[in-house]
PDB file of N, CA and C in Angstrom:
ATOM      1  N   UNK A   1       0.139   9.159 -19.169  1.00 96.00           N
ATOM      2  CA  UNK A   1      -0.723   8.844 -18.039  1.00 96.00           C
ATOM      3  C   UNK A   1      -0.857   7.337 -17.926  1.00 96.00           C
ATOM      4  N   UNK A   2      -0.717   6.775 -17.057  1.00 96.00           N
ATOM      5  CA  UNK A   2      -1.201   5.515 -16.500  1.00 96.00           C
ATOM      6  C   UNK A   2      -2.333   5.075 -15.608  1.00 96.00           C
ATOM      7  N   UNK A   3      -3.554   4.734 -16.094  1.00 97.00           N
ATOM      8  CA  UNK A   3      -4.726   4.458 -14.766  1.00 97.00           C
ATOM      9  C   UNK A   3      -5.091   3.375 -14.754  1.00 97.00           C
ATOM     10  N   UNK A   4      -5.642   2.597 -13.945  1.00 98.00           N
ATOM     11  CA  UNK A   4      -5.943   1.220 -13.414  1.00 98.00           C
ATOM     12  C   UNK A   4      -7.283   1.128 -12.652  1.00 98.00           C
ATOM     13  N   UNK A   5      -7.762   0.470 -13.411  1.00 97.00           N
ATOM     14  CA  UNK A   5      -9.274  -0.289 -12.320  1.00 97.00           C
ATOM     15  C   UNK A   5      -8.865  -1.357 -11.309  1.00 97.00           C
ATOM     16  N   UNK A   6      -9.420  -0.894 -10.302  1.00 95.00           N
ATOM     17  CA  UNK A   6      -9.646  -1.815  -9.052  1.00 95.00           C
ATOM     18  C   UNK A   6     -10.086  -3.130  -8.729  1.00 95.00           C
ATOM     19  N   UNK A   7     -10.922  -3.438  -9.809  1.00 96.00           N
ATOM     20  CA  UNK A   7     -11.613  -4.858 -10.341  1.00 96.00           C
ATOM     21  C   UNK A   7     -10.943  -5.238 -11.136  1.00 96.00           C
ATOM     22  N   UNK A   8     -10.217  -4.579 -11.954  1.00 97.00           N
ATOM     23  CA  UNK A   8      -9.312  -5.706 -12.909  1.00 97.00           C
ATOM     24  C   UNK A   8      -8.101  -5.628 -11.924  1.00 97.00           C
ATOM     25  N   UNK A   9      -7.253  -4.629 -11.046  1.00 97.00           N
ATOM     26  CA  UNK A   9      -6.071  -5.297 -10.784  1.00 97.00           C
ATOM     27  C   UNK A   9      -6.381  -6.643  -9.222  1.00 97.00           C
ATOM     28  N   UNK A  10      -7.322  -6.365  -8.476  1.00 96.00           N
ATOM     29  CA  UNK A  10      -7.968  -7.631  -7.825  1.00 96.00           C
ATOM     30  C   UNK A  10      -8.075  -8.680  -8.771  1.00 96.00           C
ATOM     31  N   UNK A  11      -8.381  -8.767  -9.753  1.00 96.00           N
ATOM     32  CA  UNK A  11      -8.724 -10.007 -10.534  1.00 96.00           C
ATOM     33  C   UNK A  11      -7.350 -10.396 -11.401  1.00 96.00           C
ATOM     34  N   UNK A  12      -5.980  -9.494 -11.491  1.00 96.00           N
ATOM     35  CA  UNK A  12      -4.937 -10.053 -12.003  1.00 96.00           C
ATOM     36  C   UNK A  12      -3.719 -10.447 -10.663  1.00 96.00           C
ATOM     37  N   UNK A  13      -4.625  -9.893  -9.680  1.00 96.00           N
ATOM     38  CA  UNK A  13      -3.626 -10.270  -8.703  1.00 96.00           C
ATOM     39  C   UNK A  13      -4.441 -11.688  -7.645  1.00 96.00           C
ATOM     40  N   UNK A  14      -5.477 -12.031  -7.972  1.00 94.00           N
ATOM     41  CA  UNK A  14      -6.019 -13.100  -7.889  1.00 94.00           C
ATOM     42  C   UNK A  14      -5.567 -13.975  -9.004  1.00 94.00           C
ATOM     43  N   UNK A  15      -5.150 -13.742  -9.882  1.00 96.00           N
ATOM     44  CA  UNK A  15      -4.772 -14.805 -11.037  1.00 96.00           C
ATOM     45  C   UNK A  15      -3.552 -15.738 -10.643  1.00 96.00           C
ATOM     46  N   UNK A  16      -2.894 -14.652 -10.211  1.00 93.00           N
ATOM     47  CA  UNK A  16      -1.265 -14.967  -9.945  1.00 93.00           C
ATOM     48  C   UNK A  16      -1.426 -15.269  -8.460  1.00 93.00           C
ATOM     49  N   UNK A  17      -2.335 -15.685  -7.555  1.00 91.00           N
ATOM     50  CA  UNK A  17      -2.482 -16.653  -6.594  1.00 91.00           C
ATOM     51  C   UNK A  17      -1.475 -15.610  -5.654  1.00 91.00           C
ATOM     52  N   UNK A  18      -1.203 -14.549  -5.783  1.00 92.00           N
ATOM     53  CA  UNK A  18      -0.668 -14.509  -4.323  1.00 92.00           C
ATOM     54  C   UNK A  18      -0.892 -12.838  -3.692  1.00 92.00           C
ATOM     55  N   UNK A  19      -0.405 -12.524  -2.547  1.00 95.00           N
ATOM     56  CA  UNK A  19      -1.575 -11.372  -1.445  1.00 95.00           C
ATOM     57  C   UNK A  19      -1.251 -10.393  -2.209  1.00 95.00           C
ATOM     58  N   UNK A  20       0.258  -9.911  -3.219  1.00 96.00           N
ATOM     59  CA  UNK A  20       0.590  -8.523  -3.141  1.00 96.00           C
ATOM     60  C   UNK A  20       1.122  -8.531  -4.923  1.00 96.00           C
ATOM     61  N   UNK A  21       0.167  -7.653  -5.193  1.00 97.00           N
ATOM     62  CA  UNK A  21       0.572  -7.533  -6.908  1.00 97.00           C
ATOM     63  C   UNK A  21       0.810  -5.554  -6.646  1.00 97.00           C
ATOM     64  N   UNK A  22       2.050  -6.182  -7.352  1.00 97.00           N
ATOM     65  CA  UNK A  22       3.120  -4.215  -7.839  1.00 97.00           C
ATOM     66  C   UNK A  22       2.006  -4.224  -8.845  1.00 97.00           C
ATOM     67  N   UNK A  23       1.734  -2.798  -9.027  1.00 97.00           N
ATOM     68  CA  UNK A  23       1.466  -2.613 -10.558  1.00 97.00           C
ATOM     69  C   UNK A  23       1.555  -1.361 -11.313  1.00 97.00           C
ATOM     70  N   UNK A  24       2.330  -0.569 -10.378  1.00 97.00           N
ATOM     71  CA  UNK A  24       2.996   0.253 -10.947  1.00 97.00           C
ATOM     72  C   UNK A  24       4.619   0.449  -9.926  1.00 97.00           C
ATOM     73  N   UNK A  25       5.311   1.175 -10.674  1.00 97.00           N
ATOM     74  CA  UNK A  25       6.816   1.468 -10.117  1.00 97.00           C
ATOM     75  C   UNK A  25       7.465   2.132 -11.289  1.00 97.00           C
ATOM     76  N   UNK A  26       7.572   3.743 -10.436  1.00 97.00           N
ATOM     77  CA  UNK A  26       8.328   4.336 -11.068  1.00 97.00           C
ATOM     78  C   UNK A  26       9.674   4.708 -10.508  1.00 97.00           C
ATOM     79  N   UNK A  27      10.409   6.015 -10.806  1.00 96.00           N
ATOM     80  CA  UNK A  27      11.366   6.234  -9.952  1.00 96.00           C
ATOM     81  C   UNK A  27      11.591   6.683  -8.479  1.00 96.00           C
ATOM     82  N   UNK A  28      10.264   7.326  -7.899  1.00 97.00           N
ATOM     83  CA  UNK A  28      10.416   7.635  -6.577  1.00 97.00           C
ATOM     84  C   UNK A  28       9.611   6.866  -5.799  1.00 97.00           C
ATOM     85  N   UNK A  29       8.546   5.960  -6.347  1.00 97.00           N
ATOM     86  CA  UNK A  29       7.235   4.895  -5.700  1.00 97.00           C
ATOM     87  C   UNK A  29       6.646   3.958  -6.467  1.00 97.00           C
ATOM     88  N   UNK A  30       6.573   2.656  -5.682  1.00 98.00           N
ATOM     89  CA  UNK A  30       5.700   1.916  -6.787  1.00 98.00           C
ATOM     90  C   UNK A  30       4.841   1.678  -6.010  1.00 98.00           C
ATOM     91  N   UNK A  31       3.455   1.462  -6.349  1.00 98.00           N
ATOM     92  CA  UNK A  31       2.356   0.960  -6.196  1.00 98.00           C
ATOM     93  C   UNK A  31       1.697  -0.301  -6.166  1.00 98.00           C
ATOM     94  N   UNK A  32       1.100  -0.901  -5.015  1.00 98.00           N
ATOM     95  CA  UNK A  32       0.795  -1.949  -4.982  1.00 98.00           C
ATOM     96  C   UNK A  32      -0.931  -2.524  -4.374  1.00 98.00           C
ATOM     97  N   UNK A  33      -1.611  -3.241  -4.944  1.00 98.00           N
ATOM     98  CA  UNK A  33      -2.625  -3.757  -4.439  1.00 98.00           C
ATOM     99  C   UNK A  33      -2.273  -5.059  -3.051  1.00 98.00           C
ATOM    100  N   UNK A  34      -2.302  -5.303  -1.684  1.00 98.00           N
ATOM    101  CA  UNK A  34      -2.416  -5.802  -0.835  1.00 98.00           C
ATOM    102  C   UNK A  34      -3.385  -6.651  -0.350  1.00 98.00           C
ATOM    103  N   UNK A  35      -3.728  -7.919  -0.466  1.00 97.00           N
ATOM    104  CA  UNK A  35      -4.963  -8.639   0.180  1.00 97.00           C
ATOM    105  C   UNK A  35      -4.961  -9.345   0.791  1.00 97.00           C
ATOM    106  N   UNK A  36      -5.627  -9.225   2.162  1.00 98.00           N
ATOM    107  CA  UNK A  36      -5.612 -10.481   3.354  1.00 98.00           C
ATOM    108  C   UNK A  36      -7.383 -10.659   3.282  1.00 98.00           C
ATOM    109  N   UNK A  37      -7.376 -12.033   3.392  1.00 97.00           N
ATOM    110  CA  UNK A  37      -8.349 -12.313   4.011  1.00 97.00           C
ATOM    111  C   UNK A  37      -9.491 -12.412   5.374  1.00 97.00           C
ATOM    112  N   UNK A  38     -10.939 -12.395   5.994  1.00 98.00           N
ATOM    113  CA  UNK A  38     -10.932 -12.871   7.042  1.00 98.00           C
ATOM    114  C   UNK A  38      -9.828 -13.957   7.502  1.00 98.00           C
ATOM    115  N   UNK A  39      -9.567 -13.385   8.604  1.00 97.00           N
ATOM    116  CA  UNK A  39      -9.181 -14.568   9.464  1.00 97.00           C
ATOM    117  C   UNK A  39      -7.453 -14.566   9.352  1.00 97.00           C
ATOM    118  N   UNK A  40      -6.960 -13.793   8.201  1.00 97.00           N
ATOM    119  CA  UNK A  40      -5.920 -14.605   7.708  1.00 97.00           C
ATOM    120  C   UNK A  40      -4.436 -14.003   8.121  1.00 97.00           C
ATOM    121  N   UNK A  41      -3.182 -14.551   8.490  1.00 95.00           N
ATOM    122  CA  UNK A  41      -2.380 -14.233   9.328  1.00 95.00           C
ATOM    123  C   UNK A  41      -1.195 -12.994   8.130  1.00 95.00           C
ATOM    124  N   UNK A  42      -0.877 -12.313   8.463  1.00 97.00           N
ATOM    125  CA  UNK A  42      -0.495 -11.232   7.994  1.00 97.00           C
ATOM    126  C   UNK A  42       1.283 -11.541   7.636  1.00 97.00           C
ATOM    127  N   UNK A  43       1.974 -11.947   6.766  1.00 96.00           N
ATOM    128  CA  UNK A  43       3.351 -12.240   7.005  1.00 96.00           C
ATOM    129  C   UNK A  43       3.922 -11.105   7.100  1.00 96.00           C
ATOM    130  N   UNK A  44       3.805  -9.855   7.000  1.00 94.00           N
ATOM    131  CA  UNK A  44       4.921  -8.906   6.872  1.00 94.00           C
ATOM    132  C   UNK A  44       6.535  -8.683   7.531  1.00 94.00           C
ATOM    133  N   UNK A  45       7.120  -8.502   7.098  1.00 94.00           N
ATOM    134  CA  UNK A  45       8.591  -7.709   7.943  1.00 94.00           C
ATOM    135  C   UNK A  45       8.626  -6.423   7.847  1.00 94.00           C
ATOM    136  N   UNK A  46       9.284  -5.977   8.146  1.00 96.00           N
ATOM    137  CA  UNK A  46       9.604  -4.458   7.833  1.00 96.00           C
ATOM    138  C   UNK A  46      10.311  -4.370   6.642  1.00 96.00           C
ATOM    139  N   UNK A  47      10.179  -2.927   6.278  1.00 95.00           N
ATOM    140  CA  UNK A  47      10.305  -2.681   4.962  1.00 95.00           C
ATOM    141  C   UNK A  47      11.258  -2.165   4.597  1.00 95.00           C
ATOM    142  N   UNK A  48      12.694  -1.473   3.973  1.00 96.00           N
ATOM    143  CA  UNK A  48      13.378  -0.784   3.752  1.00 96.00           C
ATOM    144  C   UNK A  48      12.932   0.796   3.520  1.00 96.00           C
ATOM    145  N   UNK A  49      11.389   0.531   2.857  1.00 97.00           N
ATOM    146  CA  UNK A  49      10.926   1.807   2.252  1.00 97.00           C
ATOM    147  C   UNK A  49       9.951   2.275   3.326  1.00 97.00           C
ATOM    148  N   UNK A  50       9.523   3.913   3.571  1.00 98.00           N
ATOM    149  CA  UNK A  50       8.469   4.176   4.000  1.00 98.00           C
ATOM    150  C   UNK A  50       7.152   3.790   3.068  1.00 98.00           C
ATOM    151  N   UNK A  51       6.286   3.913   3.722  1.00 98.00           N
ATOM    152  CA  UNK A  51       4.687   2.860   3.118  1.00 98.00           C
ATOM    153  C   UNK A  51       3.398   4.037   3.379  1.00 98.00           C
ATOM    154  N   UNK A  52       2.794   3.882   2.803  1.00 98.00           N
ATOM    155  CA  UNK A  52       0.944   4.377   2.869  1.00 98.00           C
ATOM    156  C   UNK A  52       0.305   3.323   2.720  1.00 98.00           C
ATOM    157  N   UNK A  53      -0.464   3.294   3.752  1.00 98.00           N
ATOM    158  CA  UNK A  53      -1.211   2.138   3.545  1.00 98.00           C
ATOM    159  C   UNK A  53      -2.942   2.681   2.990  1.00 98.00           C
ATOM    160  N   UNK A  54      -3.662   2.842   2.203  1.00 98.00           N
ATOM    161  CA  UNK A  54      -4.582   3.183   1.756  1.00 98.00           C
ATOM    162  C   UNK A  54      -5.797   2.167   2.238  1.00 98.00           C
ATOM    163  N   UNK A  55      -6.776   1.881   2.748  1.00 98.00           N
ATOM    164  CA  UNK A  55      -7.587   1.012   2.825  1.00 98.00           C
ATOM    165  C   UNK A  55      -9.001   1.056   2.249  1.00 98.00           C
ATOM    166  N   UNK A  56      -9.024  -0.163   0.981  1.00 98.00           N
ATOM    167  CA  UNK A  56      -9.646  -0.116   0.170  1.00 98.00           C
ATOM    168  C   UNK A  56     -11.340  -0.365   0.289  1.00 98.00           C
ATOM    169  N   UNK A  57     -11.089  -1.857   1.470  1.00 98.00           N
ATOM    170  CA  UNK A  57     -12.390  -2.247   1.683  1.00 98.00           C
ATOM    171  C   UNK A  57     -11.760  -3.516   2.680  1.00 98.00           C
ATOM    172  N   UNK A  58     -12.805  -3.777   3.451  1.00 98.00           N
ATOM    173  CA  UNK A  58     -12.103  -4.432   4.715  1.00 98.00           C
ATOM    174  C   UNK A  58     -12.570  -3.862   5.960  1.00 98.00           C
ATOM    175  N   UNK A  59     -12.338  -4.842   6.948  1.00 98.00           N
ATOM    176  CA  UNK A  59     -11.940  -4.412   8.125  1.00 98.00           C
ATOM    177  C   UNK A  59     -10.854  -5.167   9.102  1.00 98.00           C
ATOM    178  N   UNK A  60      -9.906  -4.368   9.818  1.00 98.00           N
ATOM    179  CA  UNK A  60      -8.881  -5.059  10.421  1.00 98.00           C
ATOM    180  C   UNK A  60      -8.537  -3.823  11.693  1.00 98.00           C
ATOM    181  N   UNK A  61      -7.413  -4.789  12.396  1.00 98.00           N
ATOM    182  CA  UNK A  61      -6.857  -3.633  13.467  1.00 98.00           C
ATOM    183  C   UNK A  61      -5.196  -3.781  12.212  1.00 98.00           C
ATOM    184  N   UNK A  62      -3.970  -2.988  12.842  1.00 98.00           N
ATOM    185  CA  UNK A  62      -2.870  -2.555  12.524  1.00 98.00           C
ATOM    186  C   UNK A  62      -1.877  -2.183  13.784  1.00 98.00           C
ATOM    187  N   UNK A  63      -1.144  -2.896  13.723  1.00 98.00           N
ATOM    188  CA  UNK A  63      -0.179  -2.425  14.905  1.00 98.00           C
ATOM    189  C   UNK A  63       1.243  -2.220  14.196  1.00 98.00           C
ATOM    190  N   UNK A  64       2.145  -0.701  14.202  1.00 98.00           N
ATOM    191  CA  UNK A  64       2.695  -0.583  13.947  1.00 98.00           C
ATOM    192  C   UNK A  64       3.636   0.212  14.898  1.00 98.00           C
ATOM    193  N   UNK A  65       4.867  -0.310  14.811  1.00 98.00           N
ATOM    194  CA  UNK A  65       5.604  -0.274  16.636  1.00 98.00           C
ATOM    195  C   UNK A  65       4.837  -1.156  17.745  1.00 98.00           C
ATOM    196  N   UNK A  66       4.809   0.412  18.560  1.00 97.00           N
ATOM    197  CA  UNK A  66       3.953   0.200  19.763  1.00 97.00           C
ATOM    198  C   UNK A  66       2.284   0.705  19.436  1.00 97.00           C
ATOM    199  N   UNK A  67       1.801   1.068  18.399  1.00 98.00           N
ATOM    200  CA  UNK A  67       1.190   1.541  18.477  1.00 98.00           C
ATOM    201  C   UNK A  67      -0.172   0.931  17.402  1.00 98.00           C
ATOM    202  N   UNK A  68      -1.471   0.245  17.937  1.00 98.00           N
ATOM    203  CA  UNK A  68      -2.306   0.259  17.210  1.00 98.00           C
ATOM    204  C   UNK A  68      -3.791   0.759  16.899  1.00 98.00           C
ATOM    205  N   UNK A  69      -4.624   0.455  15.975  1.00 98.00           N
ATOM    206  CA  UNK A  69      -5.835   1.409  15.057  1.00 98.00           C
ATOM    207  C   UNK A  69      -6.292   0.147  14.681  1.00 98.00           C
ATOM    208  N   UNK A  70      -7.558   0.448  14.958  1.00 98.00           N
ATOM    209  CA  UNK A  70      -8.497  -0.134  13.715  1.00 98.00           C
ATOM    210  C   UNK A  70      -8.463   0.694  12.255  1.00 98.00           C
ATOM    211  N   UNK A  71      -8.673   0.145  11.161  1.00 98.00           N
ATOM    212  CA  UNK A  71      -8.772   0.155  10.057  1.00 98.00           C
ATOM    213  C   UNK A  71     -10.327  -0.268   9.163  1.00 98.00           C
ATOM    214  N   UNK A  72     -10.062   0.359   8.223  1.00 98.00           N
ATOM    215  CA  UNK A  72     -11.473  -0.064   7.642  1.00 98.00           C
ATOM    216  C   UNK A  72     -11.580   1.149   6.237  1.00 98.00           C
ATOM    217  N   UNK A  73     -12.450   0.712   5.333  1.00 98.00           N
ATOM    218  CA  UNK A  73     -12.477   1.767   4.164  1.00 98.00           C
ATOM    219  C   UNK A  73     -12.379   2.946   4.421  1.00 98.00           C
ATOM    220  N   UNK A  74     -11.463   3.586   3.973  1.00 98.00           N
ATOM    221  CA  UNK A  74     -11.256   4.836   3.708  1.00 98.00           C
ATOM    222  C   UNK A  74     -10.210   5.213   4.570  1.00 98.00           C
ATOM    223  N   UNK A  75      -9.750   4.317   5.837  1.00 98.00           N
ATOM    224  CA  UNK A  75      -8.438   4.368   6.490  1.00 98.00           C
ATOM    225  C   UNK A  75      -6.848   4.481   5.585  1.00 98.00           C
ATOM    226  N   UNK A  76      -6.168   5.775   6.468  1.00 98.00           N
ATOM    227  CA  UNK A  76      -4.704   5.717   5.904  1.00 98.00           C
ATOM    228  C   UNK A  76      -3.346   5.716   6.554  1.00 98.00           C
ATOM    229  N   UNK A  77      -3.004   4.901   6.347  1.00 98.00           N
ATOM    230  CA  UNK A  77      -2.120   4.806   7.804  1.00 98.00           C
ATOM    231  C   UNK A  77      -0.503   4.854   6.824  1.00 98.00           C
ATOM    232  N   UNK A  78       0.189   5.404   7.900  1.00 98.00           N
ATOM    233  CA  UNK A  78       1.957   6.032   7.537  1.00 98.00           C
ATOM    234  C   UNK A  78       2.816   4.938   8.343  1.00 98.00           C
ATOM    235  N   UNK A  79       3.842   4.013   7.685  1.00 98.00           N
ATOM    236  CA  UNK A  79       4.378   3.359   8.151  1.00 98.00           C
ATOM    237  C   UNK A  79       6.026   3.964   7.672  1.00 98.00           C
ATOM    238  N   UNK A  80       6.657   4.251   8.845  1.00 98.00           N
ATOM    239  CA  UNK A  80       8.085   4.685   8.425  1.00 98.00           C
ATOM    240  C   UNK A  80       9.388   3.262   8.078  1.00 98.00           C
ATOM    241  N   UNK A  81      10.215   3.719   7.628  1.00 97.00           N
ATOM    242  CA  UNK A  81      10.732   2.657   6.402  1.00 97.00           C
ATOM    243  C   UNK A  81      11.472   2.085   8.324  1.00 97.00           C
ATOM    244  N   UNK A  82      11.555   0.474   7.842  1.00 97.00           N
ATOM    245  CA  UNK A  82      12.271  -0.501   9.065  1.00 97.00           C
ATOM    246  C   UNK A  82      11.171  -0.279  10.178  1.00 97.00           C
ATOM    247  N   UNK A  83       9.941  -0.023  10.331  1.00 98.00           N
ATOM    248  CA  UNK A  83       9.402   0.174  11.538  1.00 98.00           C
ATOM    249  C   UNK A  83       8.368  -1.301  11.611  1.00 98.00           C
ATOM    250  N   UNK A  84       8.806  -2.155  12.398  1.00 98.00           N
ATOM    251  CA  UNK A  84       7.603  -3.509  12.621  1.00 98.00           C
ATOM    252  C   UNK A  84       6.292  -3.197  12.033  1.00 98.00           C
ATOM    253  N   UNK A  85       5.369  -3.896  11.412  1.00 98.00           N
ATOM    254  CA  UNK A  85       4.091  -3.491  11.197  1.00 98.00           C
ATOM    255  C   UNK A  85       3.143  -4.635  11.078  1.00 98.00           C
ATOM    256  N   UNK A  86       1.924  -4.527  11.111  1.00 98.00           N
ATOM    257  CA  UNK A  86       1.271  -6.443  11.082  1.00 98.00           C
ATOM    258  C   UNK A  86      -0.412  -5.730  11.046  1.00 98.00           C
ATOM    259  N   UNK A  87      -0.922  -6.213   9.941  1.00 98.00           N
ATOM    260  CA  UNK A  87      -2.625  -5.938  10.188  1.00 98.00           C
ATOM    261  C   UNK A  87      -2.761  -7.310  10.919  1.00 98.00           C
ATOM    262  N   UNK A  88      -3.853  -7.533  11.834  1.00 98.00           N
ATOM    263  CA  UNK A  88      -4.086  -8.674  12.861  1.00 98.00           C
ATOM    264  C   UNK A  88      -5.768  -8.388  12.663  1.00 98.00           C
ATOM    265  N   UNK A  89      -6.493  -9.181  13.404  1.00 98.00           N
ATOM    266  CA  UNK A  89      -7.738  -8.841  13.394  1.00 98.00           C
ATOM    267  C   UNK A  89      -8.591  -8.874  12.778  1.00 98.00           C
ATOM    268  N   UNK A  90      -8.338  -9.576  11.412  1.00 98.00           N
ATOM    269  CA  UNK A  90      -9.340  -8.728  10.268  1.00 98.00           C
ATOM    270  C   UNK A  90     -10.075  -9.594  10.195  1.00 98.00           C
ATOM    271  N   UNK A  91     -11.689  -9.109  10.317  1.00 98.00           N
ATOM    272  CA  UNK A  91     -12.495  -9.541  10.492  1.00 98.00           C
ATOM    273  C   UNK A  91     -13.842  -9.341   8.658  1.00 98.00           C
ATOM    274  N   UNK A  92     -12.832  -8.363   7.990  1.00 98.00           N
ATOM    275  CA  UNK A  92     -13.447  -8.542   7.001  1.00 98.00           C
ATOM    276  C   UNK A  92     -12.555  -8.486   5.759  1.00 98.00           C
ATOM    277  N   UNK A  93     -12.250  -9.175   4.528  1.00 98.00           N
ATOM    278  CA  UNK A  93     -11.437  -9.475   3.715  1.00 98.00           C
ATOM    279  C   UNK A  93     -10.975  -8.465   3.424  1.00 98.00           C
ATOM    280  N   UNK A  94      -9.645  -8.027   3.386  1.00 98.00           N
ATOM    281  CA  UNK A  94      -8.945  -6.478   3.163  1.00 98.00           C
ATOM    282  C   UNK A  94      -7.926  -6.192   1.992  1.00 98.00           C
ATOM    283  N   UNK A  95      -8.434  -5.563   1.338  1.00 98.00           N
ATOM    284  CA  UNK A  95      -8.093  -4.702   0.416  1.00 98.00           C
ATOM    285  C   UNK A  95      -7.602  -3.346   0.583  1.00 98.00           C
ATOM    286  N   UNK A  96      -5.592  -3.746   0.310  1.00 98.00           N
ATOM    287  CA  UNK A  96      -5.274  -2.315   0.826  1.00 98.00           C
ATOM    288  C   UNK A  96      -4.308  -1.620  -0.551  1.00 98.00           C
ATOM    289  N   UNK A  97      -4.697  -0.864  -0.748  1.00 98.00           N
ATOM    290  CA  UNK A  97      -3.482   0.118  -1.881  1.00 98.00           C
ATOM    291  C   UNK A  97      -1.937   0.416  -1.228  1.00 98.00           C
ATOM    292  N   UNK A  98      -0.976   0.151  -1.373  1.00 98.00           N
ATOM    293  CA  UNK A  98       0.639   0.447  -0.923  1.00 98.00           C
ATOM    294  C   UNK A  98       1.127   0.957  -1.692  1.00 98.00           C
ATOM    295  N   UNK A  99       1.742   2.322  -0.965  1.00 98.00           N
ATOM    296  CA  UNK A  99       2.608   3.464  -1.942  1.00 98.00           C
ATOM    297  C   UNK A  99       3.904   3.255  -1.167  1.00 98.00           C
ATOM    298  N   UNK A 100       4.691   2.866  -1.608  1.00 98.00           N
ATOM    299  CA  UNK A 100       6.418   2.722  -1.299  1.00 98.00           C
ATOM    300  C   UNK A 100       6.742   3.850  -1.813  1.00 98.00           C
ATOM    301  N   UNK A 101       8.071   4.509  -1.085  1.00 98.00           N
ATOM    302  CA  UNK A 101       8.585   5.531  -1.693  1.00 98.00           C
ATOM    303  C   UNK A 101      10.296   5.387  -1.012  1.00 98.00           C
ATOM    304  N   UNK A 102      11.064   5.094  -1.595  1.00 97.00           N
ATOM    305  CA  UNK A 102      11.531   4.619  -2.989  1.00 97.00           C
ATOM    306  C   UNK A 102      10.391   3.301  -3.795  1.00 97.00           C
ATOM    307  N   UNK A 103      10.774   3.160  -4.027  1.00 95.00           N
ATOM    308  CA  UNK A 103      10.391   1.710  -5.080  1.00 95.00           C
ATOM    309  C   UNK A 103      10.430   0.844  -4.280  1.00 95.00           C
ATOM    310  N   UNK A 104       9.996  -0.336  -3.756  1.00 85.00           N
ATOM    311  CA  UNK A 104      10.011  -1.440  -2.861  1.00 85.00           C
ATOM    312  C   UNK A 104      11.233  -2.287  -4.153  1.00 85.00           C
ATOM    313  N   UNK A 105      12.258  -2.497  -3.537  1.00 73.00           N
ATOM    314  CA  UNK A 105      13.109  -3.532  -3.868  1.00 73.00           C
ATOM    315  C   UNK A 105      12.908  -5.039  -4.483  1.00 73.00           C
TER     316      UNK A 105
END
C-alpha cells in the first residue's frame, strides 16, 4: 500500500518551487498534486495521456475544447488525451489532484 497526506505533499511540492509534483506512478497512472495560484496564468498543453482532474480546494473556471465549467472543491472534470485544456479564472488558489492514465511521460 502506498498513502500520502495532502499537507505534506503541498509542502514537498512547495519545496521544489514548482506548480506540479508526480508523486506517485505506476504502470497504468501516475498521480499528481497541481497548483495555481489567484490570479495566476495556467501554462498547460495538451497531454498525450487522458487526465482527471480532482479539485482539491480553490476556485477557478476550466475550458476544455469548446467547452467550459466553473470548478471549485469537490469538482471532477475528464480531460481526453491531446484535447486543449486551460484553468483561467481562478479566483481562489487551486489545488488540483491529476490522475494520468498511462503514466504522464
Amino acid at each position: 500500500m502506498k498513502a500520502f497526506r495532502l499537507d505534506e505533499l503541498e509542502a514537498e511540492r512547495a519545496a521544489n518551487e514548482g506548480a506540479y509534483l508526480q508523486f506517485l506512478r505506476e504502470r497504468h497512472m501516475s498521480v499528481g498534486l497541481y497548483a495555481l495560484n489567484a490570479g495566476e496564468h495556467d501554462p498547460q498543453r495538451p497531454h498525450n495521456q487522458d487526465e482527471v482532474y480532482f479539485v482539491v480546494s480553490g476556485r477557478a473556471s476550466i475550458t476544455v475544447g469548446e467547452e467550459t465549467t466553473q470548478v471549485a472543491r469537490g469538482s471532477v472534470v475528464y480531460v481526453p488525451a491531446g484535447v486543449a485544456h486551460k484553468f483561467h479564472h481562478i479566483t481562489e488558489d487551486l489545488r488540483v489532484l491529476v490522475v494520468f492514465s498511462p503514466p504522464e511521460a
